[in-house]
mmCIF file of C-alpha atoms in Angstrom:
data_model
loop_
_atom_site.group_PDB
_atom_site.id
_atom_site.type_symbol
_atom_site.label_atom_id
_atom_site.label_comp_id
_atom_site.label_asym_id
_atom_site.label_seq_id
_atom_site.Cartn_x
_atom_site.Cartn_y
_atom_site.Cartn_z
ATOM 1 C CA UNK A 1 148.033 71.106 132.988
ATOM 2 C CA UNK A 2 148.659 73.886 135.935
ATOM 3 C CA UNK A 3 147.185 72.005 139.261
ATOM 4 C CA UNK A 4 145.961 75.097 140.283
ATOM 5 C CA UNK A 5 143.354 75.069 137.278
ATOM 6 C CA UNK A 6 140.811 72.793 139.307
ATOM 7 C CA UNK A 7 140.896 74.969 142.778
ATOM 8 C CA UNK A 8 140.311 77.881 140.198
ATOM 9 C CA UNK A 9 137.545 75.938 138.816
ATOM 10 C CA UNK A 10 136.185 75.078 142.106
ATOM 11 C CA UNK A 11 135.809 78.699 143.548
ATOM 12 C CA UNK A 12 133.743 79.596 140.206
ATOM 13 C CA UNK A 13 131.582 76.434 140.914
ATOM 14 C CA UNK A 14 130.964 77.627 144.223
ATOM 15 C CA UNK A 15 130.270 80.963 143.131
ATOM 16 C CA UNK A 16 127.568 79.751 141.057
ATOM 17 C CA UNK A 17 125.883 77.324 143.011
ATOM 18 C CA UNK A 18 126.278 80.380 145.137
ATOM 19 C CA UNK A 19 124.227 82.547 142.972
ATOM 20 C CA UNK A 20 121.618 79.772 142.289
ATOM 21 C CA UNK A 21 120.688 79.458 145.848
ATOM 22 C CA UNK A 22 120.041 83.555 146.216
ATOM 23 C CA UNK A 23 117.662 82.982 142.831
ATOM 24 C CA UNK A 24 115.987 80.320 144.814
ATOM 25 C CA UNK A 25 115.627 82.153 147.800
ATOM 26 C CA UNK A 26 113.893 85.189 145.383
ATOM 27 C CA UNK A 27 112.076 82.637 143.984
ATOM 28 C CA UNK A 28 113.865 82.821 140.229
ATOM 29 C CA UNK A 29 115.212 79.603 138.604
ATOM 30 C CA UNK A 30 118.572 78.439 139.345
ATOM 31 C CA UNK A 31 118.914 75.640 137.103
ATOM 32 C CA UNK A 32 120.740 77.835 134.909
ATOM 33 C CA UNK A 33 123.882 78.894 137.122
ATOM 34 C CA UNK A 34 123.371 75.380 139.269
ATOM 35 C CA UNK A 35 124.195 73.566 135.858
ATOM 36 C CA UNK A 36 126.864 76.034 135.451
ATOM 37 C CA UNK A 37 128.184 75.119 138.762
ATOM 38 C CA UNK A 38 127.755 71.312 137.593
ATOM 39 C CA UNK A 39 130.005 71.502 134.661
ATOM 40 C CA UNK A 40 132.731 73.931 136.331
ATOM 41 C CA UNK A 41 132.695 71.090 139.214
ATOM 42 C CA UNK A 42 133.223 68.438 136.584
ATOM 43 C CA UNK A 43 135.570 69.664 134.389
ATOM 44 C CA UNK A 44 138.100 70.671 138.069
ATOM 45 C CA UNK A 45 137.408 66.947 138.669
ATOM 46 C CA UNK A 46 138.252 65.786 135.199
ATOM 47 C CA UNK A 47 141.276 67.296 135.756
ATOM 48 C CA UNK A 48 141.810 66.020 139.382
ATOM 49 C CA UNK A 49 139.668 63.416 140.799
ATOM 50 C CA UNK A 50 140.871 63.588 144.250
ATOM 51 C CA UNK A 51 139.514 66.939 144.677
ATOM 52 C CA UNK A 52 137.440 66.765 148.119
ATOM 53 C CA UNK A 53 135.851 70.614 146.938
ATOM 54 C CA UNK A 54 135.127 69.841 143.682
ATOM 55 C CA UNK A 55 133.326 67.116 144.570
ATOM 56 C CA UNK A 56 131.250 68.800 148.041
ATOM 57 C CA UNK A 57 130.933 71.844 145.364
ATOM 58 C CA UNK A 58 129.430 69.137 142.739
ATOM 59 C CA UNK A 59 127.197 67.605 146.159
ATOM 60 C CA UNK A 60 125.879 71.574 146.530
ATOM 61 C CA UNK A 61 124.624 72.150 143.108
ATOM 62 C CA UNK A 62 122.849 68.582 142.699
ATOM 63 C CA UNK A 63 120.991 68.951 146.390
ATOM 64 C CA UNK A 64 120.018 72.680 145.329
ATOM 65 C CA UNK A 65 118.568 71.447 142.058
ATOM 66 C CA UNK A 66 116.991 68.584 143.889
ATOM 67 C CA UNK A 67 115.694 71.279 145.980
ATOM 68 C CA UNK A 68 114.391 72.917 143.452
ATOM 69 C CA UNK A 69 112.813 69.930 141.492
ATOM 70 C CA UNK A 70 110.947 69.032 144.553
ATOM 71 C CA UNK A 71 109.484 72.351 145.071
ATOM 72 C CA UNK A 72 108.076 72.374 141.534
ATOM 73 C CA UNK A 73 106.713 68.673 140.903
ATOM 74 C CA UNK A 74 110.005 67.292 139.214
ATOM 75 C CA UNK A 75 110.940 63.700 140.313
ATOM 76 C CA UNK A 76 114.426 65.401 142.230
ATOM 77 C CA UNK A 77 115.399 61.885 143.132
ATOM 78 C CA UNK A 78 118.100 61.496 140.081
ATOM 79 C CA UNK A 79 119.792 65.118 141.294
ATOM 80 C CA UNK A 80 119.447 64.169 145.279
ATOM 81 C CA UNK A 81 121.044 60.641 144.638
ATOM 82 C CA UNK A 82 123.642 62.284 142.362
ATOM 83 C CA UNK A 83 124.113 64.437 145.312
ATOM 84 C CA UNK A 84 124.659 62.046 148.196
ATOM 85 C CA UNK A 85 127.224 60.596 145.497
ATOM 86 C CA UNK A 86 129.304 63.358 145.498
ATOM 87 C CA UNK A 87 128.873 64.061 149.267
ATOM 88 C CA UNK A 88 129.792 60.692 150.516
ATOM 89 C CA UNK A 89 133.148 61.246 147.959
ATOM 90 C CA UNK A 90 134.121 64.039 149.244
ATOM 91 C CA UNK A 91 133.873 62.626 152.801
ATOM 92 C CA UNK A 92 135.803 59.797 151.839
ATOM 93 C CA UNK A 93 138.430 62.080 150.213
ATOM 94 C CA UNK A 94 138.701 64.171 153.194
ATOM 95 C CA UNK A 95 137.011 62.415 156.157
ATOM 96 C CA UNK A 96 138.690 65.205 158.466
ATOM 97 C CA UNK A 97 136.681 68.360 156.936
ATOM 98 C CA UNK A 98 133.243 68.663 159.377
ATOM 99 C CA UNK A 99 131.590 70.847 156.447
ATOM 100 C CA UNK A 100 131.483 67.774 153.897
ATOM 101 C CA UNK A 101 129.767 65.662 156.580
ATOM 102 C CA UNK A 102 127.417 68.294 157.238
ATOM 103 C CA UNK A 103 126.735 68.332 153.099
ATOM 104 C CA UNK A 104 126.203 64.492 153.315
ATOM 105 C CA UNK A 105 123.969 64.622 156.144
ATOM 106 C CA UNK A 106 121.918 67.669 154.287
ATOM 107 C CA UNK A 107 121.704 65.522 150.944
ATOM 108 C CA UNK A 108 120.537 63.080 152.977
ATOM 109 C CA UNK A 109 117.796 64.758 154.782
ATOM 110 C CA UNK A 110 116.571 66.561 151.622
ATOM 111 C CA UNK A 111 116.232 63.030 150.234
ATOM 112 C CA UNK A 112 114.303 61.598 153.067
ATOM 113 C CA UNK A 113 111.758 64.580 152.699
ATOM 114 C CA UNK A 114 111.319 63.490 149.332
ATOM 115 C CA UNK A 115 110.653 60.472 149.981
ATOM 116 C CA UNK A 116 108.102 60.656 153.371
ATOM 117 C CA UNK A 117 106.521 63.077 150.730
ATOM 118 C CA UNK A 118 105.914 60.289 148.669
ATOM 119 C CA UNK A 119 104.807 58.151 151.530
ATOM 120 C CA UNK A 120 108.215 55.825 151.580
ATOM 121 C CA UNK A 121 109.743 55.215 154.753
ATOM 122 C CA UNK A 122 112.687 57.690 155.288
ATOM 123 C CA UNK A 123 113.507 56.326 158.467
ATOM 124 C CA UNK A 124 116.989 54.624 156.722
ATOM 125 C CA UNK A 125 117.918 58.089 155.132
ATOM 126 C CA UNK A 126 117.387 59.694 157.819
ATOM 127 C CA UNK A 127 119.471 57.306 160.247
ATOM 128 C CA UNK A 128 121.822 58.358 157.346
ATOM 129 C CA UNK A 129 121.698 62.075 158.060
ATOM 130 C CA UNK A 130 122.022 62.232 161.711
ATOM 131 C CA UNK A 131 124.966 59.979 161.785
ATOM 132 C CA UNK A 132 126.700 62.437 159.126
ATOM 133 C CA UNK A 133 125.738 65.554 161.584
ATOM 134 C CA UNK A 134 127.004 63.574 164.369
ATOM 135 C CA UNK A 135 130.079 63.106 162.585
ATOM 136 C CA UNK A 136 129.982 66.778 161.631
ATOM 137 C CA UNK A 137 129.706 67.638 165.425
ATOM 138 C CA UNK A 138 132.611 65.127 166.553
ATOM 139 C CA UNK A 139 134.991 67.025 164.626
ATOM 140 C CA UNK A 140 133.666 70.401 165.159
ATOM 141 C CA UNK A 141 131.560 70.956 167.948
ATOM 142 C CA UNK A 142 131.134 74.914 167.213
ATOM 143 C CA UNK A 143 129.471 73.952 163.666
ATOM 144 C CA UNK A 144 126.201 75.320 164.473
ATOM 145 C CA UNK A 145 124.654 73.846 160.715
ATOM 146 C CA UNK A 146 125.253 70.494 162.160
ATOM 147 C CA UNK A 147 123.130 70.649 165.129
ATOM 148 C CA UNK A 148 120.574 72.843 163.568
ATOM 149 C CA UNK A 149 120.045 69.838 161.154
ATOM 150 C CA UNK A 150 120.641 67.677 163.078
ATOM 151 C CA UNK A 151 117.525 68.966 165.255
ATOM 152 C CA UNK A 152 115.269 69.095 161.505
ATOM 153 C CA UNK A 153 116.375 65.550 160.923
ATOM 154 C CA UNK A 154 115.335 64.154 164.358
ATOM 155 C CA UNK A 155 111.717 66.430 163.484
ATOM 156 C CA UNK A 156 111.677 64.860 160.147
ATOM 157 C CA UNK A 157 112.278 61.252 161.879
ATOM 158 C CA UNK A 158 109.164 62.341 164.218
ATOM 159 C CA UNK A 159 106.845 63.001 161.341
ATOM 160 C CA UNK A 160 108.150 60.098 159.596
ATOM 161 C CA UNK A 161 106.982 57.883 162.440
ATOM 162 C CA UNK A 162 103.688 59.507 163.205
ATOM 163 C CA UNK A 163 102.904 59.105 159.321
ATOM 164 C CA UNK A 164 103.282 55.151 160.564
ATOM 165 C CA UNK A 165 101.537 54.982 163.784
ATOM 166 C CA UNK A 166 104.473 55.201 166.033
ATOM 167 C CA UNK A 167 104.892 56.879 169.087
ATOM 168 C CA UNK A 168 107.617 59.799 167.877
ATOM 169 C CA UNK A 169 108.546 60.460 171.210
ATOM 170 C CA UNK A 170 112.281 59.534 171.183
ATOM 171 C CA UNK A 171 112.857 61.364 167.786
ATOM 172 C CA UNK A 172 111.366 64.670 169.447
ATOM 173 C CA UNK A 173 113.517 63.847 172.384
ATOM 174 C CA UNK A 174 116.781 63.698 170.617
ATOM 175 C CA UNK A 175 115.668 66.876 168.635
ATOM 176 C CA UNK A 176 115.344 69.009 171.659
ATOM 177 C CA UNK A 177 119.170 68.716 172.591
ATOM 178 C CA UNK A 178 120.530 69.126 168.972
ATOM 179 C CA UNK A 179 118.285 72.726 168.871
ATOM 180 C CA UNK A 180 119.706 73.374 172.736
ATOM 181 C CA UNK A 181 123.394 73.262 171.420
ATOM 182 C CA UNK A 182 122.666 75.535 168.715
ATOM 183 C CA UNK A 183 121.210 77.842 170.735
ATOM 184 C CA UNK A 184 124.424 77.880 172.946
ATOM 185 C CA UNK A 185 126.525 78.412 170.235
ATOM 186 C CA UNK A 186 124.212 81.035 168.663
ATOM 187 C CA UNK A 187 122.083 82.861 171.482
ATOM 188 C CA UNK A 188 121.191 85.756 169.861
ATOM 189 C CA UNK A 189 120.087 84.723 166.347
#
């Protein structure tokens, strides 16, 4: 088998999970090139398991479809969970890459919204996602996704705990700083 084969497999997967987040974004359905994605992910990891992109590529396509399902009344709970799977194995595989913590802490987050939609308590998720971003940031400081979500997840935190009764003061606290950073690193948007 040429080893090559799965990072060849991997760029098409990310091509098409790619092209199912600009149907989203237009509002077409991208289950059809996000399952694409899906098998082109699993058949590089078939081949090699220790494949950090395959499986962030794999994380991608599962929180887009999740995405997706939640927009449209689908339980997305299987494809979000299936997501933070992959996610947290390509962080293991790779611990050093700031983009795959970033993906964890996004599956994460997208979960969490799911579930304060559903009137669970997201607060444990959510703890979840800001220590990925935080992880994110440690290793690269100039990732400007990481502290942009990292400000939605301490606003998501806020709304969680207001849906309780508590006082979301310290969530829109830590917010504030994670949106400051981003606006350093990106001033003119």
């Amino acid at each position: 088998v040429d080893p090559e084969l799965s990072d060849v497999l991997g760029y098409k997967a990310g091509v098409w999970w790619m092209r199912g987040y600009r149907q989203s974004r237009r509002g077409v359905d991208p289950l059809p090139a996000l399952a694409i994605s899906i098998g082109l992910s699993r058949k590089g990891l078939g081949l090699n398991q220790a494949d950090a992109g395959a499986w962030k590529n794999l994380a991608v396509a599962f929180r887009l479809q999740g995405q997706w399902e939640l927009g449209r009344g689908v339980d997305p709970t299987p494809s979000l969970r299936r997501s933070v799977e992959a996610a947290a194995e390509a962080v293991q595989l790779q611990p050093e890459i700031a983009n795959s913590h970033n993906e964890l802490g996004l599956a994460y987050l997208v979960l969490a919204n799911d579930q304060l939609r559903r009137g669970l308590d997201p607060r444990d998720t959510l703890a979840k996602a800001a220590a990925s971003y935080q992880q994110a940031q440690a290793i690269n400081p100039r990732l400007l996704a990481a502290h942009i979500n990292l400000g939605n997840t301490w606003n998501v935190m806020a709304d969680a705990q207001t849906a309780r009764g508590q006082d979301p003061s310290g969530a829109v606290t830590r917010a504030a700083p994670a949106f400051e950073a981003a606006t350093r690193l990106n001033p003119d948007p």
